[in-house]
CSV table of C-alpha atoms in Angstrom, one decimal:
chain,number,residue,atom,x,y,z
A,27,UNK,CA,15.5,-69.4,-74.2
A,28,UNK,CA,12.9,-67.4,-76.0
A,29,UNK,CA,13.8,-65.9,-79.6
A,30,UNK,CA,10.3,-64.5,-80.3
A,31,UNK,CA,6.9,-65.3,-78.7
A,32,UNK,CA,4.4,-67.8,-79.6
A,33,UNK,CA,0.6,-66.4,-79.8
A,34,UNK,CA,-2.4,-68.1,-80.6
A,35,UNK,CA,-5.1,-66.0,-82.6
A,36,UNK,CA,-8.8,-66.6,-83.4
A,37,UNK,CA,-11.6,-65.2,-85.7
A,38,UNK,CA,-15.2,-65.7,-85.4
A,39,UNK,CA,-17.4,-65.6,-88.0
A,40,UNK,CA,-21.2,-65.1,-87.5
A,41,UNK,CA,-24.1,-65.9,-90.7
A,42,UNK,CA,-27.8,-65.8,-89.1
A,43,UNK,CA,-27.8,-68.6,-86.6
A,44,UNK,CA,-23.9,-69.9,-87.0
A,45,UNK,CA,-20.7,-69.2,-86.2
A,46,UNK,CA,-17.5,-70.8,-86.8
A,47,UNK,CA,-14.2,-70.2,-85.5
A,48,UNK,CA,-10.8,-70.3,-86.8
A,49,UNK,CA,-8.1,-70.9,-84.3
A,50,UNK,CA,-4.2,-70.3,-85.0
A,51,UNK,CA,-1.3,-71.1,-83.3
A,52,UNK,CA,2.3,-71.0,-83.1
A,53,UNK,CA,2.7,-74.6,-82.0
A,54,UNK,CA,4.6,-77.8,-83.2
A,55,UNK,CA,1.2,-79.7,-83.9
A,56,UNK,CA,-1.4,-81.3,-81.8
A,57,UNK,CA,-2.2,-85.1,-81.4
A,58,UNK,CA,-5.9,-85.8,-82.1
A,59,UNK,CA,-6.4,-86.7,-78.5
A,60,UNK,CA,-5.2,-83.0,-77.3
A,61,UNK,CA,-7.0,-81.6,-80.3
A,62,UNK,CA,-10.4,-83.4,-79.2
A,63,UNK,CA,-9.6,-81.4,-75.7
A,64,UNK,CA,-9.4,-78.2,-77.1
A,65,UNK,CA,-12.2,-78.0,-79.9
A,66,UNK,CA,-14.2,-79.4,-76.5
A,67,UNK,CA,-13.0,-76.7,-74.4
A,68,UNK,CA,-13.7,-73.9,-76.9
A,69,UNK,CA,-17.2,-75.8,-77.7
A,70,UNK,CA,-18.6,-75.7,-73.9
A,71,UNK,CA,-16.6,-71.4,-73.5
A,72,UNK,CA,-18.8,-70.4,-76.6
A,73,UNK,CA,-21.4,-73.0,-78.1
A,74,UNK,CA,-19.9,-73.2,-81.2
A,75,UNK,CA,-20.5,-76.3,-82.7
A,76,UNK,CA,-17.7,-78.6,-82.7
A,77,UNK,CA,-17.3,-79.2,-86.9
A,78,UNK,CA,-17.2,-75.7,-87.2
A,79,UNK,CA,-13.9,-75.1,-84.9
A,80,UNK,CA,-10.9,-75.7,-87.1
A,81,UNK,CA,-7.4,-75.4,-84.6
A,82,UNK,CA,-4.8,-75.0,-86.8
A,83,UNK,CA,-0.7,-75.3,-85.7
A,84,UNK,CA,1.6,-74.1,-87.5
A,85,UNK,CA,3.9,-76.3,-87.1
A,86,UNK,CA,6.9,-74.5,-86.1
A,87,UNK,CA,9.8,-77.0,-85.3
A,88,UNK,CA,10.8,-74.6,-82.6
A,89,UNK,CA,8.0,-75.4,-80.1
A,90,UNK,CA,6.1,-78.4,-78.4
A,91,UNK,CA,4.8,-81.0,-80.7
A,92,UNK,CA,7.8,-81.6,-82.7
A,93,UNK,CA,11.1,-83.9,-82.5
A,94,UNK,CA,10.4,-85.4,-79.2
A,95,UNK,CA,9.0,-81.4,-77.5
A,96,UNK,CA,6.3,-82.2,-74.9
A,97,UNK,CA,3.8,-79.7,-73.3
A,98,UNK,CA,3.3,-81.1,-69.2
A,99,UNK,CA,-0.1,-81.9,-68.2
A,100,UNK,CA,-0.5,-78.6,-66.3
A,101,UNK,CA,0.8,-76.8,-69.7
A,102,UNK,CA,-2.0,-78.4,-71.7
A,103,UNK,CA,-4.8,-77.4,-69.3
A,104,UNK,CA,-3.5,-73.8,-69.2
A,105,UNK,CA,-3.5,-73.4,-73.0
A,106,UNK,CA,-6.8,-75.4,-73.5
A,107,UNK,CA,-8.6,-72.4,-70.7
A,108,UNK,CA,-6.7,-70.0,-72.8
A,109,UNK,CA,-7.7,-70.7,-76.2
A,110,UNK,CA,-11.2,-71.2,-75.2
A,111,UNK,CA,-11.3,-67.6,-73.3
A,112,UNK,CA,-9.7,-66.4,-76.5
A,113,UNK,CA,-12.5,-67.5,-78.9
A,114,UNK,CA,-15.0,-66.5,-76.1
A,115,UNK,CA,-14.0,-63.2,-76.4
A,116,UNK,CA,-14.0,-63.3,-80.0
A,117,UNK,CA,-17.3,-64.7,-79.9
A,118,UNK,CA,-18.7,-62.2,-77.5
A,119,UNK,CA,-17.1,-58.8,-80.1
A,120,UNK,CA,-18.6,-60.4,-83.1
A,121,UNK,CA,-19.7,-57.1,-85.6
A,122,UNK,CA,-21.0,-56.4,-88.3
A,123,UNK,CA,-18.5,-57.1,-91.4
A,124,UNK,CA,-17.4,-57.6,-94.9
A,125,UNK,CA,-15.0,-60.1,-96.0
A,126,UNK,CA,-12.8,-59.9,-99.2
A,127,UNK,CA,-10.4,-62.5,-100.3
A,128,UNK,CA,-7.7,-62.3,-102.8
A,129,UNK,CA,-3.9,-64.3,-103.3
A,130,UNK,CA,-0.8,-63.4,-104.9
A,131,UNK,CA,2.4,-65.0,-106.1
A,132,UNK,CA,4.9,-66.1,-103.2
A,133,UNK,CA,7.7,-68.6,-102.3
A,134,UNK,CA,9.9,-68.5,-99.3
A,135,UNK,CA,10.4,-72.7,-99.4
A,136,UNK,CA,11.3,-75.8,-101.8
A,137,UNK,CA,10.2,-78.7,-102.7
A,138,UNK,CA,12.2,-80.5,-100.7
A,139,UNK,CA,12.4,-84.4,-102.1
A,140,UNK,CA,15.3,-84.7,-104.9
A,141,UNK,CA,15.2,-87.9,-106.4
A,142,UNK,CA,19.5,-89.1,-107.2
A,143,UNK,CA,20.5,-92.4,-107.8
A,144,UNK,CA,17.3,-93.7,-107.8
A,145,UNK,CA,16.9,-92.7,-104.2
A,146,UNK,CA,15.0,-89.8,-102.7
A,147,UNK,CA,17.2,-87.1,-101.0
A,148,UNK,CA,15.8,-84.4,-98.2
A,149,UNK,CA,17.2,-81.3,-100.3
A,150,UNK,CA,16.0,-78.7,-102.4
A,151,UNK,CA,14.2,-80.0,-105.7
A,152,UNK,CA,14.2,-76.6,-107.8
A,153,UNK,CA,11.9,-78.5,-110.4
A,154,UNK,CA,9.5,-79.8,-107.6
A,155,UNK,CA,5.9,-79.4,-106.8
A,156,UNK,CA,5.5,-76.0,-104.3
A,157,UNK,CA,2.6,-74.2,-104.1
A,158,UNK,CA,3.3,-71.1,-105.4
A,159,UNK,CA,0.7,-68.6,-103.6
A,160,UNK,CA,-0.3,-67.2,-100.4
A,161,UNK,CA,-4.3,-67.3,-100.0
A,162,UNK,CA,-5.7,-64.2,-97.9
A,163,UNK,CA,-9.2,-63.8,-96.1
A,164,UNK,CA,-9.7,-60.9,-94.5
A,165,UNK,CA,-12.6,-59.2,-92.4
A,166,UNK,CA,-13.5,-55.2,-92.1
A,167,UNK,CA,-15.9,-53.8,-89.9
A,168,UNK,CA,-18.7,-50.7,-91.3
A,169,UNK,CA,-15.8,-48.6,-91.4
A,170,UNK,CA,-13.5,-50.2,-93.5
A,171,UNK,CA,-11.3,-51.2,-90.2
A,172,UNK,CA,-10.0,-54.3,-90.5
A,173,UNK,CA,-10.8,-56.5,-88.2
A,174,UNK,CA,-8.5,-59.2,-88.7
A,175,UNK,CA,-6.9,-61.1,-91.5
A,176,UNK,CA,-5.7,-64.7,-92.3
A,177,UNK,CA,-3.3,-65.7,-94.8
A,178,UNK,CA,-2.5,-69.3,-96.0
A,179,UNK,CA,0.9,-70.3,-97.9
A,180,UNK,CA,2.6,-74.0,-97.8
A,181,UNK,CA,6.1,-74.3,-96.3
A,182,UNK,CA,7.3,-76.2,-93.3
A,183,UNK,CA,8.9,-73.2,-90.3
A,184,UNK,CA,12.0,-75.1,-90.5
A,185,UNK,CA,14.1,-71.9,-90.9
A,186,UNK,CA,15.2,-71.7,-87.7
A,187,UNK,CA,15.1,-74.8,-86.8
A,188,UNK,CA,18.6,-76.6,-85.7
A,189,UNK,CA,20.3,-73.8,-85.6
A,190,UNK,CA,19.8,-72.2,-82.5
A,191,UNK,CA,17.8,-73.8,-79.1
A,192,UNK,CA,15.5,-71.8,-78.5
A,193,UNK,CA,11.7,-71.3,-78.8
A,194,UNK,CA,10.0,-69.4,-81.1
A,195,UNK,CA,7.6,-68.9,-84.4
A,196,UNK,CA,9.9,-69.6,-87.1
A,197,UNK,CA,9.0,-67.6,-90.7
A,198,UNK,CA,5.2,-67.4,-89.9
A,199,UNK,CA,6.1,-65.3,-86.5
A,200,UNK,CA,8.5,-62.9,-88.7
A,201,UNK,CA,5.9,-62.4,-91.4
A,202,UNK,CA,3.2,-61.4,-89.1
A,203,UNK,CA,5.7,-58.5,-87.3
A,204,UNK,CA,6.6,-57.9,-91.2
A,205,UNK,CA,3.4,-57.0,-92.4
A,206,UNK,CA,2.5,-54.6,-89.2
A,207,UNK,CA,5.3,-52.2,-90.4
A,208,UNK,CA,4.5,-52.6,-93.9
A,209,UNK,CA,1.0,-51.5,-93.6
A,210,UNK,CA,1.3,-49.1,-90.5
A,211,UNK,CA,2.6,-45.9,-92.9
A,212,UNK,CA,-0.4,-47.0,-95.0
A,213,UNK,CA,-2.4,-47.0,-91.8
A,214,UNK,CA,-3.5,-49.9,-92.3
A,215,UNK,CA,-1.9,-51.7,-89.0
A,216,UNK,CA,-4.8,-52.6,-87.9
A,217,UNK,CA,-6.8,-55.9,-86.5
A,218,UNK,CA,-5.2,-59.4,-85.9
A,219,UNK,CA,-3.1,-61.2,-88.7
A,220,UNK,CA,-3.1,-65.1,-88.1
A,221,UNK,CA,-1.1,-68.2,-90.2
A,222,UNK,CA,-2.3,-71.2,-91.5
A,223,UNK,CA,-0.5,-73.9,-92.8
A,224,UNK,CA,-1.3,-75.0,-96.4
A,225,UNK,CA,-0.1,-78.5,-97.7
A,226,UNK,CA,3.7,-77.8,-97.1
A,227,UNK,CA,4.0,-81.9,-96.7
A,228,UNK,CA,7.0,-81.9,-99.0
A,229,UNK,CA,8.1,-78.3,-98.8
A,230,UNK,CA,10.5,-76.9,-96.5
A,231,UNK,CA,10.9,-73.2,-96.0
A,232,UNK,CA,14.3,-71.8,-97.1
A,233,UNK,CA,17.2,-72.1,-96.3
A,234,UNK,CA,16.6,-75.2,-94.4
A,235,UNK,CA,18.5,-74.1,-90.5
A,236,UNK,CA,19.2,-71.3,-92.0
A,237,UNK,CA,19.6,-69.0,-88.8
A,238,UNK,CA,17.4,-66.0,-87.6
A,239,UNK,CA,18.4,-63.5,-89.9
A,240,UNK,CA,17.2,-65.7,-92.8
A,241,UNK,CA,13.7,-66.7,-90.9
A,242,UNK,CA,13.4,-62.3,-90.6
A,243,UNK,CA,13.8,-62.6,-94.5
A,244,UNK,CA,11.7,-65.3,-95.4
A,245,UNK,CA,9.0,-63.8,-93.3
A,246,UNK,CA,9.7,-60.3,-95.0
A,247,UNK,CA,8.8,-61.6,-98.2
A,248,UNK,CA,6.3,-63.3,-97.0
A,249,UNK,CA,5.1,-60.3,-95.6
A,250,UNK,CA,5.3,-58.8,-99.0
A,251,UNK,CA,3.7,-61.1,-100.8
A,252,UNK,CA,0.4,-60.4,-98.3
A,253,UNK,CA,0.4,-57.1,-99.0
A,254,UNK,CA,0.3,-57.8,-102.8
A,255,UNK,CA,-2.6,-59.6,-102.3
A,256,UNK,CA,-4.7,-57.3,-99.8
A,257,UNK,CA,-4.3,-54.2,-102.4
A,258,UNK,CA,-6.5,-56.4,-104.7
A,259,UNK,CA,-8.8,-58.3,-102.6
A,260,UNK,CA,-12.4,-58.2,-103.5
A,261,UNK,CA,-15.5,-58.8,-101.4
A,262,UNK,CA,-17.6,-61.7,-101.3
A,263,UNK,CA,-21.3,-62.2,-101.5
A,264,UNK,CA,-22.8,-62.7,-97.7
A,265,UNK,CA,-24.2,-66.6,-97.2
A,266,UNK,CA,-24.5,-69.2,-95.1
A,267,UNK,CA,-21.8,-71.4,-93.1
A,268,UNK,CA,-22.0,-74.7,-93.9
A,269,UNK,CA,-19.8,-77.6,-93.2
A,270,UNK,CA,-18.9,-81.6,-95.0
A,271,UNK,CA,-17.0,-84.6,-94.1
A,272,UNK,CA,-16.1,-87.6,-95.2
A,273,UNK,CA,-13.6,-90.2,-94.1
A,274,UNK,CA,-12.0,-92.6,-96.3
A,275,UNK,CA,-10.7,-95.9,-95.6
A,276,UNK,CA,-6.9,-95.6,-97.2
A,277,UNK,CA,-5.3,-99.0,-97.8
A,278,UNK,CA,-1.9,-99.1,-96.0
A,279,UNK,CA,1.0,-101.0,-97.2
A,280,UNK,CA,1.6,-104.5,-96.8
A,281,UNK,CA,3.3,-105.5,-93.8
A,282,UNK,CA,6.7,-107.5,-93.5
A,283,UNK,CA,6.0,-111.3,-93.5
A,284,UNK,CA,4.6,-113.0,-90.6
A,285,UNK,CA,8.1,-115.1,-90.7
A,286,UNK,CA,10.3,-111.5,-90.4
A,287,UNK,CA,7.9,-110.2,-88.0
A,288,UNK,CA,8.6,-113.3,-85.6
A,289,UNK,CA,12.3,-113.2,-86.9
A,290,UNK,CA,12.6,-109.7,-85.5
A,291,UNK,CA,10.6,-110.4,-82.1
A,292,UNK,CA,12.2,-113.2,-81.3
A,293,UNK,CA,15.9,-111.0,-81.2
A,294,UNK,CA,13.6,-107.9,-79.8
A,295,UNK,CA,10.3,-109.2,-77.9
A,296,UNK,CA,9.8,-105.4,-76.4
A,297,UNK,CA,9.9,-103.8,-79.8
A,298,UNK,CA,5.8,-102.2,-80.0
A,299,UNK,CA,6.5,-101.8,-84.1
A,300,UNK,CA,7.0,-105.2,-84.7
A,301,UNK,CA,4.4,-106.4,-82.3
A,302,UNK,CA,1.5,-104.3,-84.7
A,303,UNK,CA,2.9,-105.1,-87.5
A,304,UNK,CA,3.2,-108.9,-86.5
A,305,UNK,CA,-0.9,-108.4,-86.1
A,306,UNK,CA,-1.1,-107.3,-89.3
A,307,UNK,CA,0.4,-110.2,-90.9
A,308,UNK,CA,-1.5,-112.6,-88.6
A,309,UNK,CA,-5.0,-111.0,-90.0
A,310,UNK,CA,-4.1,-111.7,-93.5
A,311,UNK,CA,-5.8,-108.8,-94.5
A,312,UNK,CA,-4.1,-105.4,-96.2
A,313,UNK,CA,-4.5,-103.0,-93.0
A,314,UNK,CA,-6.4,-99.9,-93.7
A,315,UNK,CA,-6.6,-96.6,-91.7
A,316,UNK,CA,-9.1,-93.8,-91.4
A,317,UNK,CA,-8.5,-90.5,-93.0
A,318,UNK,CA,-10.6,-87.5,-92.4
A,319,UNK,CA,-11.3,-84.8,-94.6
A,320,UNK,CA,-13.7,-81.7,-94.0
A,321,UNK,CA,-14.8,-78.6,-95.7
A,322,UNK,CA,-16.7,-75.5,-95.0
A,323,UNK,CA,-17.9,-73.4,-96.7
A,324,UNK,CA,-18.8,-69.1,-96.5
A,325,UNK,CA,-21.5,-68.3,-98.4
A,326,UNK,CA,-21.5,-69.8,-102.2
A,327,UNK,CA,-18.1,-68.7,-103.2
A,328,UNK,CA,-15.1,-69.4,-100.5
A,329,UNK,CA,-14.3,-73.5,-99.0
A,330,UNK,CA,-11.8,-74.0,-96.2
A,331,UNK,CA,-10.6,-77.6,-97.4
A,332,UNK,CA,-8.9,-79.3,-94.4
A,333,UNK,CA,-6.6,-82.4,-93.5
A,334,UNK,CA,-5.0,-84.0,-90.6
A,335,UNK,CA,-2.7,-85.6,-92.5
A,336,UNK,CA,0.4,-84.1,-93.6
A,337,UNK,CA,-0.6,-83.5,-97.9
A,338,UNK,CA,2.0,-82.7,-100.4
A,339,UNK,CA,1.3,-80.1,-102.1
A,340,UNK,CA,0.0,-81.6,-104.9
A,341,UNK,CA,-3.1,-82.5,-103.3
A,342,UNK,CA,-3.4,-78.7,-103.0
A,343,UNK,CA,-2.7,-78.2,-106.7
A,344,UNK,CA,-5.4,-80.9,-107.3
A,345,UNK,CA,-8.1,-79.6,-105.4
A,346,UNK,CA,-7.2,-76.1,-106.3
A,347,UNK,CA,-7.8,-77.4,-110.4
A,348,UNK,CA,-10.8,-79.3,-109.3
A,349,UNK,CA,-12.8,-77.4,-106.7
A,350,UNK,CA,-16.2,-75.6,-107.5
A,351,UNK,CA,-15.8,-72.5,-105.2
A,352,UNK,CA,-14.0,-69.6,-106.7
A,353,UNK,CA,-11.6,-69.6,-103.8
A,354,UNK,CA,-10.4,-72.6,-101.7
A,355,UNK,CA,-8.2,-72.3,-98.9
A,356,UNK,CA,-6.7,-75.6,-98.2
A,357,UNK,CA,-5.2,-76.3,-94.4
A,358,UNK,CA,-3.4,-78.9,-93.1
A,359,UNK,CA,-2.6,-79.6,-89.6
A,360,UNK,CA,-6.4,-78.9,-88.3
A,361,UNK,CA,-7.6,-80.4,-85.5
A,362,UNK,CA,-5.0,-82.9,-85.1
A,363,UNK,CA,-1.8,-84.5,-87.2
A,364,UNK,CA,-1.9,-87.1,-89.0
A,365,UNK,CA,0.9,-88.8,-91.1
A,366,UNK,CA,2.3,-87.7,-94.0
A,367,UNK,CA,0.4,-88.2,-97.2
A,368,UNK,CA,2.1,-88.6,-100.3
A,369,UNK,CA,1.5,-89.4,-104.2
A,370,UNK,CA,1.2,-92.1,-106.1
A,371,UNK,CA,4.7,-91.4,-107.9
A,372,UNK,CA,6.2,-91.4,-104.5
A,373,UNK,CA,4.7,-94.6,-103.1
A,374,UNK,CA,5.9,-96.6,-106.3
A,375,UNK,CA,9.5,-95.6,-104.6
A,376,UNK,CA,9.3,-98.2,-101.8
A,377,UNK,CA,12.3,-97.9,-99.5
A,378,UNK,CA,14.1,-95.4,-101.6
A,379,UNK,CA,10.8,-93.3,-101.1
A,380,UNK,CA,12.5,-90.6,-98.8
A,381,UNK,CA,11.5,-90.1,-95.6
A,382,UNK,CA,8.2,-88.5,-96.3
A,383,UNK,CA,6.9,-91.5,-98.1
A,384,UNK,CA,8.5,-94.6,-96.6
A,385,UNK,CA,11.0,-93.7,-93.3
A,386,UNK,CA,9.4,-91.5,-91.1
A,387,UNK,CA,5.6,-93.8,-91.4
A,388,UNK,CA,7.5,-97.0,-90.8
A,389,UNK,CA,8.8,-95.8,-87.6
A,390,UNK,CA,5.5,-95.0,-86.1
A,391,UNK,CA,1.7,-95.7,-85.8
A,392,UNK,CA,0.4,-96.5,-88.5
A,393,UNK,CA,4.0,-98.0,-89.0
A,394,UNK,CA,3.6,-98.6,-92.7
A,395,UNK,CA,2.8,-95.9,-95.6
A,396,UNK,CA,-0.4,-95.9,-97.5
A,397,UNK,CA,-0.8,-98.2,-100.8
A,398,UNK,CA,-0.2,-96.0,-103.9
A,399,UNK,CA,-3.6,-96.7,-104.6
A,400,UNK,CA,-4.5,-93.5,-101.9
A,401,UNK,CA,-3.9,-91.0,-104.3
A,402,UNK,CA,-6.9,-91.8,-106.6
A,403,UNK,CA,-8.9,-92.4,-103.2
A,404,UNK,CA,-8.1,-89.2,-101.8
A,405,UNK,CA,-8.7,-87.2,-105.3
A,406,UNK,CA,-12.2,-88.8,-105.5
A,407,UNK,CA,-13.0,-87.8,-101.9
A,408,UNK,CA,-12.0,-84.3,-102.9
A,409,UNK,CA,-14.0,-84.0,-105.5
A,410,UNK,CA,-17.2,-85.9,-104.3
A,411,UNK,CA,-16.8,-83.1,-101.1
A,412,UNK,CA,-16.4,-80.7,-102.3
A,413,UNK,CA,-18.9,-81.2,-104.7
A,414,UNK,CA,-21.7,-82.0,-101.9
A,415,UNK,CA,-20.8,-79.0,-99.6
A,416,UNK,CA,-21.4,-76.4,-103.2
A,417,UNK,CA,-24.3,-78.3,-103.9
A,418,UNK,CA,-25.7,-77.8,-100.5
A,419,UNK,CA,-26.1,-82.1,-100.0
């Protein structure tokens, strides 16, 4: 069952010799290994060069890539030829155009970590970190058409999801049909409006399974709060795409004693958790695990900030405070999912972390959370690329 369509969406932008493409769509996530397949795909349909792709999911719970939903290996072909045909023809109807950027106020989620007891709870934290804005890029054409438009705002699609089986877009889906009837007695209808995902890590939209009628709402406001923004964008100065990355080496955790580890394989000798982490212990050294970040920039005053990992929002709020671009747009979900990436605050937790910060990481590669110590590692990575990619290093 079907309760709206999924769509995947792309823009191409085109500065002297480069393009880069930004590709949406309405999708659970996608593994590194899948994403690798599609950034290849869309690389060989168009010649983009491959750092200058970004595929971003939104991360509806109501489609393949979440809570166990797989795509067959026929299914991922298909929508591999599809998205790159979709950024081909992108490609191939580049024009001539202006961009403007703008934000405005907006909230359709929670923080969603509530600290009782001494334990953290998955329910609304009123007094938690959200990031309270939707970031809006938009492209117009010598006529003042628009062309197309993408908006950014941080909340997992979670509306819909658990209360009915079915497949659709969750909130960003509704916002989307929102806006077109918002704008069309403006006449302003036109071009393609496409989601991204900011750092909704410990955000959940609201109300959490709350039904269909209060996804529609959600992405009414949402909608809303778009508009806001796109009667007070501004254009930016033409430049050059350029693109940054960096990957750190975050410490992990330490691992449960080599003596627990053999405990629990000796009672389960199948279980693969045990067996890694057992490998851990054995090495004597605190495990480490890559984390990529990347950046490009448009011209000298908007960076697309982007992570596989799963940020709280704080790490938006961080970079937003410390980045030298006038406007940074910070994705998560590109190219891949990673695991979730917390704060120091909530590392210190332990066990009674929540399931952001210590359940879900412990139950999967890289089966323990990062060391507290990530947060400072991460900030300084931030800050030392950002500060490269404005500098033009």
């Amino acid at each position: 069952e079907v309760y709206a369509d999924l769509y995947a969406r792309a823009m191409v932008l085109e500065q002297g010799p480069r393009r880069m493409a930004i590709v949406t769509a309405d999708m659970g996530t996608f593994s590194y290994a899948y994403s690798d397949v599609l950034v290849d795909a869309i690389h060989k349909a168009t010649g983009i060069e491959k750092q200058y792709i970004l595929t971003c999911a939104s991360q509806t719970h109501n489609a393949p890539g979440v809570d166990g939903r797989q795509m067959s290996a026929t299914s991922k072909t298909w929508l591999a030829g599809e998205m790159a045909r979709l950024v081909k023809r992108a490609s191939e109807n580049v024009r001539p155009a202006t961009l403007r950027v703008s934000r405005a106020p907006a909230q359709i989620g929670y923080n969603r970590r509530l600290l009782r007891n001494g334990q953290v709870h998955m329910a609304p934290n009123p007094e938690g970190a959200v990031v309270p804005w939707v970031d809006v890029l938009s492209a117009y054409d010598e006529e003042g058409k628009r062309i197309g438009t993408m908006f950014s705002h941080a909340a997992h699609p979670v509306i819909v999801h658990g209360s009915v089986d079915a497949t659709g877009p969750d909130f960003p889906g509704y916002a989307i049909e929102h806006l077109r009837k918002l704008l069309a007695p403006k006449g302003e209808a036109d071009g393609i409006f496409m989601f991204t995902q900011a750092c909704c890590g410990n955000i959940n939209g609201y109300p959490l399974r709350g039904g269909i009628a209060a996804c529609d709402a959600a992405g009414l406001s949402l909608a809303h709060s778009v508009t806001e923004a796109l009667d007070k964008e501004h254009e930016i100065s033409p430049g050059a795409v350029r693109s940054r990355s960096m990957t750190l080496s975050l410490p992990l955790q330490d691992p449960p004693s080599l003596k627990e580890c053999q405990e629990v394989l000796a009672r389960e000798p199948d279980n693969v958790r045990y067996q890694e982490l057992l490998r851990m212990a054995q090495s004597g050294k605190r495990p480490v695990l890559p984390f990529p970040m990347h950046a490009i920039a448009i011209g000298d005053d908007v960076c697309i900030l982007t992570f596989k990992g799963e940020m709280f929002a704080e790490y938006q709020l961080f970079a937003e405070k410390v980045s030298p671009f006038k406007h940074t747009f910070v994705l998560i979900h590109v190219n891949g999912i990673g695991p979730y990436v917390a704060t120091e605050k909530a590392y210190a937790l332990g066990n009674r972390g929540g399931y952001e910060a210590w359940g879900f990481m412990t139950s999967r590669p890289p089966y323990m959370p990062f060391h507290r110590d990530s947060e400072k590692m991460i900030h300084d990575g931030i800050v030392q690329l950002l500060g490269a990619l404005k500098r033009g290093e």
